[in-house]
Amino acid sequence: MSTLIPSKFSRRAFIRTSSLAGGGMLIGFNLFTACKPKAEMPIDISKLNFNDFNAFIKIADNGMVTIFAPNPEIGQGVKTSMPMIIAEELDVPWNHVHVVQGKLDTNNYTRQVAGGSQSIRFGWDPLRQTGATARQMLVNAAAVRWGVESSECTASQGIITNAAGETLGYGDVVKEAAKLEVPENVGLKDPKDYKIIGSDASNVDLDEIVSGKPLFGLDYKQEGMLYASVLRPPAFGKKLESYDDNVAKAMDGVVDVIKFGDKVAVLANTTWRAMKAKEALIAEWSDNSPMESTAMHDKKLLALLDGNEFNTLRADGDVKKAFKEADNILERTYESPFLPHNCMEPMNFYANVTDERIHLVGPIQTPEGTANRIAEMLDRDVADIELEMTRMGGGFGRRLYGDFALEAAEISNLAKKPVQVVFSREDDMTAGIYRPAIKYRISASIKDGQITGYHLKEASINSNMYGLIPNFFPAGALENYQVDVAKYDSNITTGAWRAPYTNFLSFAEQSFMDELAELLDKDPVQMRLDLLQKVKGTTDERIQYSAERMEDVINLVVEKSGLRTPKDGVYQGFCAYYCHNTHVAEVADVVIENNKPIVKKVTVAVDCGIVINPLGALNQIEGGVIDGIGHSMYGNLSFEDGTPQSNNFDRYRLIRMKEIPKVETYFVKNTLSPTGLGEPALPPAGAAIAIAIHKATGNRMYKQPFVDQLNKKELVG
Amino acid sequence: MINLEQRFLTFQFLSRNVIKLLTQFKTKMPTYNLKINGKSQSVDVSADTPLLWVLRDHLEMVGTKYSCGIGQCGACNVHVDGSAVQSCLLPVAQMEGKNVTTIEGLSEDGSHPVQEAWKEIDVPQCGYCQAGQIMTASAFLEKNPNPTSSEIKNAMNGNICRCASYSRINEAVAVAAKKMK
Ligand code: FES
Ligand code: FES
């Protein structure tokens, strides 16, 4: 049914090998960046040097393989899946390969970023090509040694065998292999021959995690290091006027108090002392810009939706005309609040700024950009910076922003001491870079029982959806289609949050589709399938999703969830969504218990191409679905006088063990290139449960968090 | 001493000199003798310091995690005399004479049945909450070796996992119960 997507770039342009002084061979290659599909690669190999690569594999003379990878691990499992891909093509047992997290040596690692579920998508080709190239070079070296043709030799599990049955280990020939030409044409394996890809592999840091070894940013310790607790403005829009640190300075363990910008840092010899002394600072603040509130945001965003100040991101046909000629129009508004990321490991970073160098250690999703900003801030050469990435106790987008690393560097620079900035939970929740509050208004025009037009309007805080989103479903399926966006500039900091925009847009759009099907008296699944028919064979290159792949996940979820054979007392909500290059369909089962809707089960069908590590993939999908349910049901950060109204888990509800449904996942089996899984399972979950709740209670959900609405309504079981 | 200092907080006009005087008479930190993972440890810290920070910053045992600091998430759970408790809420002064077990001391080599089950099920995502989860589960299973599924959910409800690895936690506790027999 599916075909293998051929690799689109030349091998020579991104692989270079060299011998290692201590024996063994080093292969430089590029992950994620210089290898974007379709990119022309006019690079002269002879001019490439090792600084042009961002990843390396080392094959030691005992045959063990180390990948020096730049990609930060944020729990999405790439530290496991990357070695699996290399091991597959190199043909060694996968536990002979391990990953070493690269330091940000700005000369050697460029463009390191984890986010957008792109790691595996962009890593797939270079990792396979590098593994296959190395294997071929080892085989060639063995062939030279034996004086036979390399085509007569085979390699498997780290052993090369010739026609006569003689064997050599990779380690035996690695020295010679390193001196050979990089071969031009190296075959990649047929997916049906995969031994490692597609089999279950556990998290590579598993032993360390379950025994409590230091892995995370907060676990980092250094001789002489001080802990910094930072007092930041108590509200967005406030500036520091003055402060009194007499009491704080007199407290046990306090070494220094440092003002920087509108913030004051207390440096102490333990985290606890620093946090306590911060509470003893007395500060005066002034209001320099309007103090914002949730009520004000609601007003502003609704006014934007009612107004005419839009940016049109995509317009097909004539939506205005379609609406004018309609016999019926459905219009609905969907609303979502700000959300903090609430990574379990609060933000933190270590910095030691000296005249010689700048040493930075901590959990960060954007090491390169952060190093550049620090160099600029301190007016230093970026080459002075050495940045080490630790494991991250969650990211969800928050650690894309290096604000905490910049704070650490600035404080260390002023104090002339090594410091670790530690956010308390309260700091973390109130000095966030939040998922912005967004409202969508969707309308559809109907004529003769058919959908003739679709108009999506977005009103958001600070920024609008990125340019690809207007080309997601139902773009292409409707002749008259328009996406308009508008924003309100706020002084509250906002940014990416797991599955940016789609985390809420999916709920709005798919809830609307369900209501539209109800209005048209159509089966909601069939209505989606009918719309998809119109996208098949489209010549519109902007369209992002595949109608065929969407159809596959829809059919799979319908079959596995029993949607066509309903059970008494079980109310099912169906949703299908594409984002982050992955197609997902979900069906939520809701029952009524004690007059309340309870989500019992979610059936998930996923097309993410080849599944590299099913065990890890299932974990990502389950996590995404439950995260999606948790935040749709409970997530809410409101503002009053510029101040976030929740600052810790006692006033911010996260989903817990007793509230989780069973998640059952099914993969569409194909041999297409793998796509990411860190995000795509989240967006459909909110819609699937909202639709099921409607079936169970008769109440449509238009506003997140649902729990507010569910607590208000008298529910009928 | 700190309470005294904090009381002065209300008197914002307090002069720098008075404070200087105050600090000159700071008493030496009290010494606490703790029993952690079967070993005696003594630390010089102020009485209000939570056990969590004594472990992490004074003894450099960082397996016990900080996340909320107010007893809401369970990331900091340790065993005190066999029960799982939130170390962020326990002042060190109350710890004398008690047996404290942390994730580092649950087993020598990560071979406690709960740790084994965690590995078998491949529970962690980011992994940050897992030490606390394991400490909660291991204390619970000592007391209730034959838990029902809803007893497991109740026992684990105090531990937040932001990555939502809940189903696997649930499954791993059941597997661990079998292993402990
Ligand atoms: S850190 Fe102690 S319960 Fe959260
Ligand atoms: S595994 Fe990330 S918080 Fe639990």
Short mmCIF file of C-alpha atoms and ligand atoms in Angstrom, two decimals, chain A residues 344 393-394 396, chain B residues 123-130 133 160-165 169, ligand 2:
data_model
loop_
_atom_site.label_atom_id
_atom_site.label_comp_id
_atom_site.label_asym_id
_atom_site.label_seq_id
_atom_site.Cartn_x
_atom_site.Cartn_y
_atom_site.Cartn_z
CA MET A 344 7.87 18.78 37.30
CA GLY A 393 12.37 17.06 34.02
CA GLY A 394 9.78 17.85 31.39
CA PHE A 396 6.44 21.00 27.01
CA VAL B 123 7.57 3.55 33.17
CA PRO B 124 9.53 6.83 32.97
CA GLN B 125 9.14 9.54 30.42
CA CYS B 126 11.14 12.55 31.61
CA GLY B 127 11.73 10.55 34.80
CA TYR B 128 11.69 13.45 37.25
CA CYS B 129 8.72 12.28 39.35
CA GLN B 130 9.71 8.63 39.37
CA GLN B 133 6.50 7.43 42.75
CA ILE B 160 1.77 13.93 40.20
CA CYS B 161 3.38 12.85 36.95
CA ARG B 162 3.30 15.78 34.56
CA CYS B 163 4.27 13.49 31.69
CA ALA B 164 1.22 11.40 32.60
CA SER B 165 2.93 8.04 32.77
CA ILE B 169 2.85 3.40 37.10
S1 FES C 2 7.93 11.01 34.07
FE1 FES C 2 7.98 13.17 33.77
S2 FES C 2 6.91 13.86 35.51
FE2 FES C 2 6.65 11.73 35.64
#
